[in-house]
Amino acid sequence: LGAGASVSSGIPSGTDLEYAWMQEIESTIGLNEIREVAKKLQKENLLENDFEEIERAWIESKISNKPIPSKFYFDIYKLRFFPNRRNGYHYFEKIMAKTNLGFGYYPLALILAADKGNNLIITTNFDSLVEDALFLYTKTKPIVINHELLADYAGDMNIKRPIIAKVHRGIFFDPLNQSEETNELKAEWHDVLASVFQNYTPIVIGYGGGDNSLMALLEDENIQMKNGIYWCYAEDYGLPNEKIQNLIQKKNGYLVRIVDFDIIMFYLGRELFPQELDFSVIAKKLHNQIDLRIVNYAEEYRKLLKIENTDNECSTKICKNQSKLEFSMDKKIIEEQAVISEKKKEQNEMTAWDYLQRGNRHYELKQYDKAIENYTNGINIQPDIAYFYNIRGYTYFKMKNYNEAIANYNKSLELNPEYDAAYNNRGIARAALGEYEMAIADYTEAIKLNPKYKEAYLERAKAYRLIGEFENARADETVAIKL
């Protein structure tokens, strides 16, 4: 896995980072100052490229809106965070703190945990997305190799657990992100990975061979690959470079054109685990995990409150009364969860998500009354899911019951104030009632939450036209077309 596998999870690609760093250099540090730094680093042979060449690529990128060539990545990184490279690590830490697992990591976690021999990830990334996915979606704990001193574990064929081998280290282990560090693979990795490639068939996703370390190992003529190598490349970027094409030819491998990481993992997951990828299955799994954690937490909390009530140190009237109040609330949570669990166990009744799926089927058949009946049943079971109210609201909208639709969107937003689709849908319902100003306010909130929400721009443009604000309408339409 390379950086391309992390984009949909909120981690910028290498080319996006290059552009952002050059913007920051230009606006914050100043190009004149960075030119002097570049001269100093070039004298010490610490830059691979002439800064004038980097600067030309930057200007061309701004004009043409094309990415800066990836060969400049390490030099731009070095210049951006000179003289203290630890600032670069902190920069990545902040980015990774905001990640949200992209869809592709669910099927990947299933593949790694299935005990079918597909349990090894080799990655140049620093992020923790793979281990996060395994933690969230499976009960399998991976072996994470964050440093080359642990490399031997990657080659242990007796280990059945998922293994995540980070050849450039993890973010908290002094990661390798400078050209002189990534020009050559650490010696501890070489023999281990040479053995690995004789036993596994590698599938490459999101990796462009930009570093010379792992790429050099793959190119090594002495490295045998059991069944060749499958190199996935994103169709938007065209065929990979000549270096990669030559490698594929020499290793009797295959170039595989894909759209992106999430989609190729979706197809692999659907082929290998068709039932597991069903929405109701994963929803039920996640909710069961959450329910279980709530019950466990409540039970432990109740025990601690019991101890506190008998503790001589907590003898004041206020402390005792507070403990009793918290205990009664806690007991209520436990009893509610026990009733739900017992019902499911004894009656094998449908889950809220089962009702949702059935409601969706009725919706597709335009049987809106039956759809609403099923959504309501789901809400009765789990009344705290914002998504349920949003979809029931949209069904009321299709029935032209706009006030009821708005009431459902209100509830959805009460549960999740950052639900962009609910704002957009409420705006559509308000527009249907002729409340255009309020509709525009809703579309604006949706756009604030999701600046790439093209449908919200289009709906807001419609509303602006209806109140005669044609310039605003054209501005929104222009953004929608770009998106």
Short mmCIF file of C-alpha atoms in Angstrom, two decimals:
data_model
loop_
_atom_site.label_atom_id
_atom_site.label_comp_id
_atom_site.label_asym_id
_atom_site.label_seq_id
_atom_site.Cartn_x
_atom_site.Cartn_y
_atom_site.Cartn_z
CA LEU A 1 0.00 0.00 0.00
CA GLY A 2 1.17 3.48 -0.89
CA ALA A 3 -0.11 6.98 -0.17
CA GLY A 4 -2.85 6.65 -2.81
CA ALA A 5 -4.68 4.22 -0.51
CA SER A 6 -5.04 6.90 2.17
CA VAL A 7 -6.55 9.76 0.13
CA SER A 8 -10.22 8.87 0.66
CA SER A 9 -9.54 8.65 4.41
CA GLY A 10 -8.54 12.31 4.54
CA ILE A 11 -4.77 12.08 4.14
CA PRO A 12 -3.61 14.22 1.19
CA SER A 13 -1.69 12.58 -1.65
CA GLY A 14 2.00 13.32 -2.15
CA THR A 15 1.27 15.73 -5.00
CA ASP A 16 -1.36 17.54 -2.91
CA LEU A 17 1.17 17.91 -0.10
CA GLU A 18 3.79 19.25 -2.52
CA TYR A 19 1.35 21.93 -3.66
CA ALA A 20 0.31 22.84 -0.10
CA TRP A 21 3.93 23.05 1.08
CA MET A 22 4.95 25.28 -1.84
CA GLN A 23 1.99 27.56 -1.06
CA GLU A 24 3.14 27.76 2.56
CA ILE A 25 6.76 28.39 1.52
CA GLU A 26 5.67 31.21 -0.77
CA SER A 27 3.19 32.87 1.59
CA THR A 28 4.79 32.28 5.00
CA ILE A 29 8.52 31.75 4.62
CA GLY A 30 9.14 33.62 1.36
CA LEU A 31 10.74 32.36 -1.83
CA ASN A 32 13.83 34.56 -1.45
CA GLU A 33 14.61 33.09 1.94
CA ILE A 34 14.00 29.52 0.77
CA ARG A 35 16.30 30.07 -2.24
CA GLU A 36 19.13 30.77 0.21
CA VAL A 37 18.27 27.65 2.20
CA ALA A 38 18.22 25.63 -1.04
CA LYS A 39 21.69 26.91 -1.99
CA LYS A 40 23.04 25.84 1.41
CA LEU A 41 21.48 22.34 1.16
CA GLN A 42 22.68 21.90 -2.43
CA LYS A 43 26.26 22.68 -1.39
CA GLU A 44 25.94 19.92 1.22
CA ASN A 45 24.42 17.55 -1.42
CA LEU A 46 21.20 17.33 0.58
CA LEU A 47 18.86 18.25 -2.29
CA GLU A 48 18.35 15.94 -5.25
CA ASN A 49 17.03 18.65 -7.59
CA ASP A 50 17.93 22.24 -8.39
CA PHE A 51 15.52 24.64 -6.67
CA GLU A 52 15.11 26.62 -9.89
CA GLU A 53 13.66 23.48 -11.45
CA ILE A 54 11.30 23.03 -8.48
CA GLU A 55 10.23 26.67 -8.73
CA ARG A 56 9.49 26.34 -12.47
CA ALA A 57 7.37 23.24 -11.77
CA TRP A 58 5.51 25.17 -9.04
CA ILE A 59 4.72 28.10 -11.35
CA GLU A 60 3.59 25.73 -14.11
CA SER A 61 1.38 23.85 -11.63
CA LYS A 62 -0.34 27.09 -10.57
CA ILE A 63 -0.99 28.04 -14.19
CA SER A 64 -2.01 24.65 -15.59
CA ASN A 65 -3.63 23.21 -12.44
CA LYS A 66 -1.56 20.05 -12.97
CA PRO A 67 0.28 18.35 -10.09
CA ILE A 68 3.93 19.06 -9.30
CA PRO A 69 6.03 16.03 -10.40
CA SER A 70 6.46 13.56 -7.52
CA LYS A 71 10.25 13.51 -7.94
CA PHE A 72 10.38 16.85 -6.07
CA TYR A 73 8.45 15.57 -3.02
CA PHE A 74 11.41 14.91 -0.70
CA ASP A 75 13.16 18.17 -1.60
CA ILE A 76 10.02 20.26 -1.01
CA TYR A 77 9.43 18.46 2.30
CA LYS A 78 13.00 19.20 3.38
CA LEU A 79 12.74 22.88 2.45
CA ARG A 80 9.30 23.35 4.02
CA PHE A 81 10.37 22.03 7.42
CA PHE A 82 13.96 23.23 7.50
CA PRO A 83 15.81 23.32 9.89
CA ASN A 84 13.77 21.17 12.33
CA ARG A 85 12.38 18.13 10.56
CA ARG A 86 10.43 17.14 13.67
CA ASN A 87 8.01 19.89 12.69
CA GLY A 88 7.30 17.73 9.65
CA TYR A 89 6.38 14.79 11.88
CA HIS A 90 4.04 17.00 13.92
CA TYR A 91 2.47 18.19 10.65
CA PHE A 92 1.70 14.58 9.69
CA GLU A 93 0.44 13.78 13.19
CA LYS A 94 -2.13 16.58 12.89
CA ILE A 95 -3.27 15.36 9.48
CA MET A 96 -3.59 11.78 10.69
CA ALA A 97 -5.53 12.82 13.78
CA LYS A 98 -8.37 13.98 11.48
CA THR A 99 -8.63 10.82 9.38
CA ASN A 100 -11.86 8.95 8.83
CA LEU A 101 -11.55 5.42 7.45
CA GLY A 102 -12.37 5.26 3.75
CA PHE A 103 -14.66 2.46 2.57
CA GLY A 104 -11.83 0.34 1.16
CA TYR A 105 -10.39 -0.39 4.58
CA TYR A 106 -13.42 -2.49 5.55
CA PRO A 107 -12.98 -5.17 2.85
CA LEU A 108 -9.21 -4.97 3.37
CA ALA A 109 -9.65 -5.72 7.08
CA LEU A 110 -11.87 -8.71 6.22
CA ILE A 111 -9.27 -10.05 3.79
CA LEU A 112 -6.43 -9.70 6.30
CA ALA A 113 -8.40 -11.34 9.12
CA ALA A 114 -9.88 -14.23 7.10
CA ASP A 115 -6.98 -16.64 7.81
CA LYS A 116 -6.63 -17.47 4.12
CA GLY A 117 -2.94 -16.61 3.82
CA ASN A 118 -3.56 -13.01 2.69
CA ASN A 119 -2.40 -11.53 5.98
CA LEU A 120 0.58 -9.31 5.10
CA ILE A 121 0.57 -5.57 4.30
CA ILE A 122 3.81 -3.91 3.22
CA THR A 123 3.45 -0.14 3.27
CA THR A 124 5.51 3.02 2.86
CA ASN A 125 2.80 4.94 4.77
CA PHE A 126 3.14 6.19 8.35
CA ASP A 127 -0.60 6.20 9.12
CA SER A 128 -2.51 3.71 11.27
CA LEU A 129 -5.49 3.21 8.95
CA VAL A 130 -5.02 -0.56 8.48
CA GLU A 131 -4.72 -1.28 12.19
CA ASP A 132 -7.63 1.08 12.94
CA ALA A 133 -9.79 -0.84 10.45
CA LEU A 134 -8.86 -4.19 11.97
CA PHE A 135 -9.69 -2.85 15.43
CA LEU A 136 -13.03 -1.42 14.30
CA TYR A 137 -14.28 -4.11 11.93
CA THR A 138 -12.79 -7.38 13.18
CA LYS A 139 -11.77 -8.96 16.46
CA THR A 140 -8.27 -9.64 15.12
CA LYS A 141 -5.27 -7.87 16.60
CA PRO A 142 -2.49 -7.24 14.08
CA ILE A 143 1.26 -7.35 14.51
CA VAL A 144 2.42 -3.84 13.57
CA ILE A 145 6.09 -3.62 12.59
CA ASN A 146 6.90 0.06 13.07
CA HIS A 147 10.67 -0.32 12.94
CA GLU A 148 13.20 -2.32 10.91
CA LEU A 149 14.56 -3.96 14.09
CA LEU A 150 11.35 -6.02 14.18
CA ALA A 151 11.48 -6.89 10.46
CA ASP A 152 11.96 -10.64 11.03
CA TYR A 153 8.33 -10.96 12.14
CA ALA A 154 7.16 -10.01 8.63
CA GLY A 155 8.76 -13.13 7.20
CA ASP A 156 7.38 -15.58 9.77
CA MET A 157 5.02 -17.78 7.76
CA ASN A 158 3.70 -19.40 10.96
CA ILE A 159 2.03 -16.17 12.07
CA LYS A 160 -1.62 -16.21 11.02
CA ARG A 161 -2.55 -12.83 12.44
CA PRO A 162 -2.47 -9.79 10.13
CA ILE A 163 1.02 -8.31 9.81
CA ILE A 164 1.54 -4.65 8.90
CA ALA A 165 5.11 -4.00 7.82
CA LYS A 166 5.95 -0.27 7.72
CA VAL A 167 9.20 -0.06 5.79
CA HIS A 168 9.48 3.69 6.44
CA ARG A 169 8.45 3.26 10.10
CA GLY A 170 5.32 4.49 11.87
CA ILE A 171 4.54 8.12 12.63
CA PHE A 172 5.70 7.78 16.26
CA PHE A 173 8.92 5.92 15.42
CA ASP A 174 11.03 8.64 13.78
CA PRO A 175 9.59 8.00 10.28
CA LEU A 176 11.78 8.12 7.19
CA ASN A 177 10.67 11.00 4.99
CA GLN A 178 13.86 12.44 3.49
CA SER A 179 15.50 11.40 0.25
CA GLU A 180 18.75 10.22 1.84
CA GLU A 181 16.71 8.02 4.23
CA THR A 182 14.51 6.47 1.53
CA ASN A 183 17.14 5.96 -1.18
CA GLU A 184 17.98 2.57 0.22
CA LEU A 185 15.94 0.05 2.14
CA LYS A 186 17.16 -0.58 5.67
CA ALA A 187 19.34 -3.71 5.64
CA GLU A 188 17.06 -5.51 8.12
CA TRP A 189 14.22 -5.45 5.59
CA HIS A 190 16.10 -6.71 2.54
CA ASP A 191 16.41 -10.46 3.20
CA VAL A 192 13.03 -10.65 4.92
CA LEU A 193 11.15 -9.08 2.00
CA ALA A 194 13.19 -11.07 -0.55
CA SER A 195 11.85 -14.21 1.15
CA VAL A 196 8.33 -12.78 1.40
CA PHE A 197 8.08 -12.16 -2.36
CA GLN A 198 8.90 -15.82 -3.02
CA ASN A 199 5.97 -16.95 -0.89
CA TYR A 200 3.34 -14.26 -1.46
CA THR A 201 1.92 -12.78 -4.66
CA PRO A 202 2.13 -9.00 -4.27
CA ILE A 203 -0.75 -6.68 -5.17
CA VAL A 204 0.37 -3.05 -5.33
CA ILE A 205 -2.22 -0.32 -4.67
CA GLY A 206 -1.64 3.41 -4.29
CA TYR A 207 2.14 3.15 -4.60
CA GLY A 208 3.96 5.06 -7.33
CA GLY A 209 7.53 3.89 -6.67
CA GLY A 210 8.56 7.43 -5.69
CA ASP A 211 11.07 6.28 -3.08
CA ASN A 212 14.11 4.32 -4.21
CA SER A 213 14.13 1.92 -1.28
CA LEU A 214 11.23 -0.48 -1.78
CA MET A 215 11.27 0.15 -5.53
CA ALA A 216 14.93 -0.90 -5.76
CA LEU A 217 14.12 -4.15 -3.95
CA LEU A 218 11.23 -4.90 -6.33
CA GLU A 219 13.54 -4.26 -9.29
CA ASP A 220 16.31 -6.52 -7.97
CA GLU A 221 16.86 -9.29 -10.53
CA ASN A 222 17.57 -11.78 -7.73
CA ILE A 223 14.13 -11.25 -6.19
CA GLN A 224 11.86 -14.01 -7.47
CA MET A 225 8.09 -13.62 -7.41
CA LYS A 226 6.05 -16.78 -7.21
CA ASN A 227 3.13 -15.70 -9.42
CA GLY A 228 4.32 -12.37 -10.75
CA ILE A 229 3.07 -9.05 -9.41
CA TYR A 230 -0.25 -7.20 -9.86
CA TRP A 231 0.33 -3.43 -10.07
CA CYS A 232 -2.83 -1.35 -9.78
CA TYR A 233 -2.73 2.15 -11.23
CA ALA A 234 -5.38 4.87 -11.13
CA GLU A 235 -6.85 5.49 -14.59
CA ASP A 236 -7.05 9.26 -13.98
CA TYR A 237 -3.24 9.42 -13.90
CA GLY A 238 -2.66 7.22 -16.95
CA LEU A 239 -0.17 4.36 -17.23
CA PRO A 240 2.60 4.25 -14.60
CA ASN A 241 6.09 5.40 -15.55
CA GLU A 242 8.48 3.43 -17.74
CA LYS A 243 10.41 2.19 -14.72
CA ILE A 244 7.31 0.44 -13.35
CA GLN A 245 6.31 -0.90 -16.76
CA ASN A 246 9.77 -2.47 -17.18
CA LEU A 247 9.51 -4.00 -13.72
CA ILE A 248 6.13 -5.58 -14.54
CA GLN A 249 7.51 -7.04 -17.75
CA LYS A 250 10.59 -8.53 -16.07
CA LYS A 251 8.58 -10.06 -13.22
CA ASN A 252 5.89 -11.52 -15.53
CA GLY A 253 3.39 -9.31 -13.80
CA TYR A 254 0.21 -7.46 -14.70
CA LEU A 255 -0.84 -3.82 -14.87
CA VAL A 256 -4.35 -3.44 -13.46
CA ARG A 257 -6.27 -0.27 -14.27
CA ILE A 258 -8.49 0.86 -11.39
CA VAL A 259 -10.51 3.94 -10.46
CA ASP A 260 -9.18 4.19 -6.91
CA PHE A 261 -8.39 2.20 -3.76
CA ASP A 262 -11.96 2.14 -2.41
CA ILE A 263 -13.46 0.79 -5.62
CA ILE A 264 -10.91 -1.99 -6.19
CA MET A 265 -11.33 -3.06 -2.55
CA PHE A 266 -15.11 -2.96 -2.98
CA TYR A 267 -14.90 -5.40 -5.91
CA LEU A 268 -12.46 -7.68 -4.11
CA GLY A 269 -14.63 -7.62 -0.99
CA ARG A 270 -17.81 -8.32 -2.94
CA GLU A 271 -16.16 -11.30 -4.63
CA LEU A 272 -14.71 -12.74 -1.42
CA PHE A 273 -17.28 -11.69 1.22
CA PRO A 274 -20.58 -10.86 -0.54
CA GLN A 275 -22.66 -11.23 2.63
CA GLU A 276 -20.29 -9.27 4.85
CA LEU A 277 -20.42 -6.22 2.59
CA ASP A 278 -24.19 -5.92 2.91
CA PHE A 279 -25.01 -2.60 4.60
CA SER A 280 -27.29 -4.10 7.23
CA VAL A 281 -24.62 -6.63 8.23
CA ILE A 282 -21.90 -4.06 8.90
CA ALA A 283 -24.40 -1.68 10.53
CA LYS A 284 -25.58 -4.43 12.85
CA LYS A 285 -21.99 -5.43 13.63
CA LEU A 286 -20.96 -1.88 14.52
CA HIS A 287 -24.08 -1.20 16.57
CA ASN A 288 -23.65 -4.46 18.43
CA GLN A 289 -20.08 -3.45 19.26
CA ILE A 290 -21.26 -0.07 20.54
CA ASP A 291 -24.17 -1.59 22.49
CA LEU A 292 -21.81 -4.11 24.07
CA ARG A 293 -19.36 -1.39 25.08
CA ILE A 294 -22.16 0.70 26.58
CA VAL A 295 -23.44 -2.25 28.60
CA ASN A 296 -19.92 -3.19 29.77
CA TYR A 297 -19.18 0.41 30.70
CA ALA A 298 -22.47 0.77 32.56
CA GLU A 299 -21.91 -2.48 34.48
CA GLU A 300 -18.40 -1.48 35.55
CA TYR A 301 -19.63 2.01 36.44
CA ARG A 302 -22.40 0.49 38.57
CA LYS A 303 -19.87 -1.65 40.44
CA LEU A 304 -17.69 1.38 41.15
CA LEU A 305 -20.66 3.36 42.42
CA LYS A 306 -21.51 0.48 44.77
CA ILE A 307 -17.97 0.60 46.11
CA GLU A 308 -18.18 4.40 46.44
CA ASN A 309 -21.44 4.14 48.42
CA THR A 310 -19.74 1.91 50.98
CA ASP A 311 -16.51 3.93 51.08
CA ASN A 312 -16.00 5.69 54.44
CA GLU A 313 -14.16 8.53 52.72
CA CYS A 314 -17.34 9.47 50.82
CA SER A 315 -19.55 10.14 53.82
CA THR A 316 -21.05 13.56 53.12
CA LYS A 317 -24.72 13.89 52.35
CA ILE A 318 -23.99 15.55 48.97
CA CYS A 319 -21.65 12.74 47.89
CA LYS A 320 -24.14 10.05 48.91
CA ASN A 321 -27.05 11.74 47.15
CA GLN A 322 -24.99 12.29 44.00
CA SER A 323 -23.98 8.61 43.95
CA LYS A 324 -27.60 7.50 44.35
CA LEU A 325 -28.69 9.73 41.47
CA GLU A 326 -25.94 8.47 39.18
CA PHE A 327 -26.66 4.90 40.21
CA SER A 328 -30.35 5.20 39.33
CA MET A 329 -29.50 6.62 35.88
CA ASP A 330 -26.95 3.89 35.36
CA LYS A 331 -29.40 1.18 36.39
CA LYS A 332 -31.92 2.49 33.87
CA ILE A 333 -29.37 2.19 31.05
CA ILE A 334 -28.55 -1.38 32.08
CA GLU A 335 -32.23 -2.38 32.29
CA GLU A 336 -33.05 -0.87 28.88
CA GLN A 337 -30.13 -2.66 27.26
CA ALA A 338 -31.08 -5.93 28.99
CA VAL A 339 -34.68 -5.68 27.71
CA ILE A 340 -33.50 -5.06 24.13
CA SER A 341 -30.98 -7.91 24.30
CA GLU A 342 -33.54 -10.30 25.80
CA LYS A 343 -36.13 -9.47 23.13
CA LYS A 344 -33.66 -10.11 20.33
CA LYS A 345 -32.57 -13.36 21.93
CA GLU A 346 -36.06 -14.73 22.70
CA GLN A 347 -38.05 -13.50 19.69
CA ASN A 348 -35.30 -13.28 17.08
CA GLU A 349 -36.97 -10.02 16.02
CA MET A 350 -35.77 -7.83 13.18
CA THR A 351 -33.16 -5.19 13.85
CA ALA A 352 -33.68 -1.52 13.08
CA TRP A 353 -31.37 -1.91 10.09
CA ASP A 354 -33.45 -4.82 8.76
CA TYR A 355 -36.49 -2.52 8.83
CA LEU A 356 -34.45 0.12 7.05
CA GLN A 357 -33.53 -2.26 4.24
CA ARG A 358 -37.15 -3.39 3.89
CA GLY A 359 -38.29 0.23 3.90
CA ASN A 360 -35.79 0.99 1.13
CA ARG A 361 -37.22 -1.81 -0.99
CA HIS A 362 -40.73 -0.37 -0.60
CA TYR A 363 -39.37 3.09 -1.39
CA GLU A 364 -37.85 1.81 -4.66
CA LEU A 365 -41.27 0.40 -5.57
CA LYS A 366 -42.82 3.80 -4.71
CA GLN A 367 -44.84 2.16 -1.93
CA TYR A 368 -44.20 5.15 0.31
CA ASP A 369 -46.75 4.31 3.04
CA LYS A 370 -45.14 0.90 3.58
CA ALA A 371 -41.67 2.44 3.46
CA ILE A 372 -42.60 4.90 6.22
CA GLU A 373 -44.13 2.10 8.29
CA ASN A 374 -40.82 0.19 8.18
CA TYR A 375 -38.67 3.26 8.84
CA THR A 376 -40.89 3.99 11.85
CA ASN A 377 -40.42 0.45 13.13
CA GLY A 378 -36.67 0.93 12.84
CA ILE A 379 -36.89 4.23 14.72
CA ASN A 380 -38.95 2.59 17.47
CA ILE A 381 -36.08 0.13 17.99
CA GLN A 382 -33.24 2.66 17.68
CA PRO A 383 -34.59 6.19 18.07
CA ASP A 384 -31.16 7.82 18.12
CA ILE A 385 -30.03 7.23 14.51
CA ALA A 386 -30.08 10.50 12.54
CA TYR A 387 -30.02 8.63 9.23
CA PHE A 388 -33.42 7.00 9.91
CA TYR A 389 -35.19 10.36 10.34
CA ASN A 390 -33.51 11.79 7.27
CA ILE A 391 -34.67 8.97 5.01
CA ARG A 392 -38.17 8.96 6.52
CA GLY A 393 -38.29 12.72 5.97
CA TYR A 394 -37.36 12.29 2.31
CA THR A 395 -40.13 9.70 1.91
CA TYR A 396 -42.67 12.16 3.37
CA PHE A 397 -41.33 14.71 0.89
CA LYS A 398 -42.02 12.31 -2.00
CA MET A 399 -45.59 12.10 -0.69
CA LYS A 400 -45.70 15.95 -0.74
CA ASN A 401 -46.18 16.00 3.02
CA TYR A 402 -43.59 18.77 3.39
CA ASN A 403 -44.29 19.72 7.01
CA GLU A 404 -43.85 16.14 8.20
CA ALA A 405 -40.68 15.92 6.12
CA ILE A 406 -39.28 19.04 7.82
CA ALA A 407 -40.17 17.65 11.26
CA ASN A 408 -38.11 14.54 10.49
CA TYR A 409 -35.17 16.57 9.20
CA ASN A 410 -35.31 18.65 12.39
CA LYS A 411 -35.03 15.49 14.49
CA SER A 412 -32.20 14.21 12.30
CA LEU A 413 -30.26 17.45 12.80
CA GLU A 414 -30.98 17.40 16.53
CA LEU A 415 -29.24 14.03 16.69
CA ASN A 416 -26.45 15.01 14.30
CA PRO A 417 -25.96 18.78 13.87
CA GLU A 418 -23.27 18.12 11.22
CA TYR A 419 -25.49 16.09 8.90
CA ASP A 420 -25.08 17.93 5.58
CA ALA A 421 -27.65 15.83 3.68
CA ALA A 422 -30.36 16.60 6.26
CA TYR A 423 -29.73 20.35 5.84
CA ASN A 424 -29.92 20.01 2.06
CA ASN A 425 -33.10 17.94 2.20
CA ARG A 426 -34.75 20.32 4.66
CA GLY A 427 -33.90 23.16 2.29
CA ILE A 428 -35.62 21.32 -0.58
CA ALA A 429 -38.76 20.80 1.55
CA ARG A 430 -38.78 24.47 2.61
CA ALA A 431 -38.40 25.55 -1.01
CA ALA A 432 -41.40 23.39 -1.88
CA LEU A 433 -43.38 25.43 0.67
CA GLY A 434 -42.10 28.68 -0.87
CA GLU A 435 -39.84 29.44 2.12
CA TYR A 436 -36.89 30.33 -0.12
CA GLU A 437 -34.86 32.39 2.36
CA MET A 438 -34.97 29.60 4.93
CA ALA A 439 -34.16 27.08 2.20
CA ILE A 440 -31.09 29.11 1.20
CA ALA A 441 -29.97 29.16 4.83
CA ASP A 442 -30.18 25.36 4.94
CA TYR A 443 -28.27 24.90 1.68
CA THR A 444 -25.61 27.26 3.00
CA GLU A 445 -25.21 25.15 6.15
CA ALA A 446 -24.89 22.01 4.02
CA ILE A 447 -22.18 23.69 1.93
CA LYS A 448 -20.30 24.87 5.04
CA LEU A 449 -20.19 21.27 6.26
CA ASN A 450 -19.34 19.87 2.82
CA PRO A 451 -17.80 22.43 0.43
CA LYS A 452 -17.92 19.86 -2.42
CA TYR A 453 -21.67 19.22 -2.11
CA LYS A 454 -22.64 20.00 -5.71
CA GLU A 455 -26.34 19.17 -5.22
CA ALA A 456 -26.57 21.81 -2.47
CA TYR A 457 -25.04 24.42 -4.78
CA LEU A 458 -27.58 23.53 -7.50
CA GLU A 459 -30.53 23.66 -5.12
CA ARG A 460 -29.36 26.99 -3.70
CA ALA A 461 -28.99 28.31 -7.27
CA LYS A 462 -32.63 27.35 -7.96
CA ALA A 463 -33.77 29.19 -4.83
CA TYR A 464 -31.72 32.28 -5.72
CA ARG A 465 -33.32 32.38 -9.18
CA LEU A 466 -36.79 32.15 -7.69
CA ILE A 467 -36.13 35.27 -5.57
CA GLY A 468 -34.43 37.11 -8.43
CA GLU A 469 -30.81 36.92 -7.19
CA PHE A 470 -29.41 35.87 -10.55
CA GLU A 471 -25.74 36.71 -9.88
CA ASN A 472 -25.71 34.46 -6.80
CA ALA A 473 -27.48 31.76 -8.81
CA ARG A 474 -24.87 31.91 -11.58
CA ALA A 475 -22.04 31.81 -9.03
CA ASP A 476 -23.47 28.62 -7.46
CA GLU A 477 -24.04 27.03 -10.86
CA THR A 478 -20.42 27.74 -11.80
CA VAL A 479 -19.15 26.01 -8.65
CA ALA A 480 -21.47 23.05 -9.29
CA ILE A 481 -20.15 22.69 -12.86
CA LYS A 482 -16.55 22.70 -11.60
CA LEU A 483 -17.40 20.04 -9.05
#
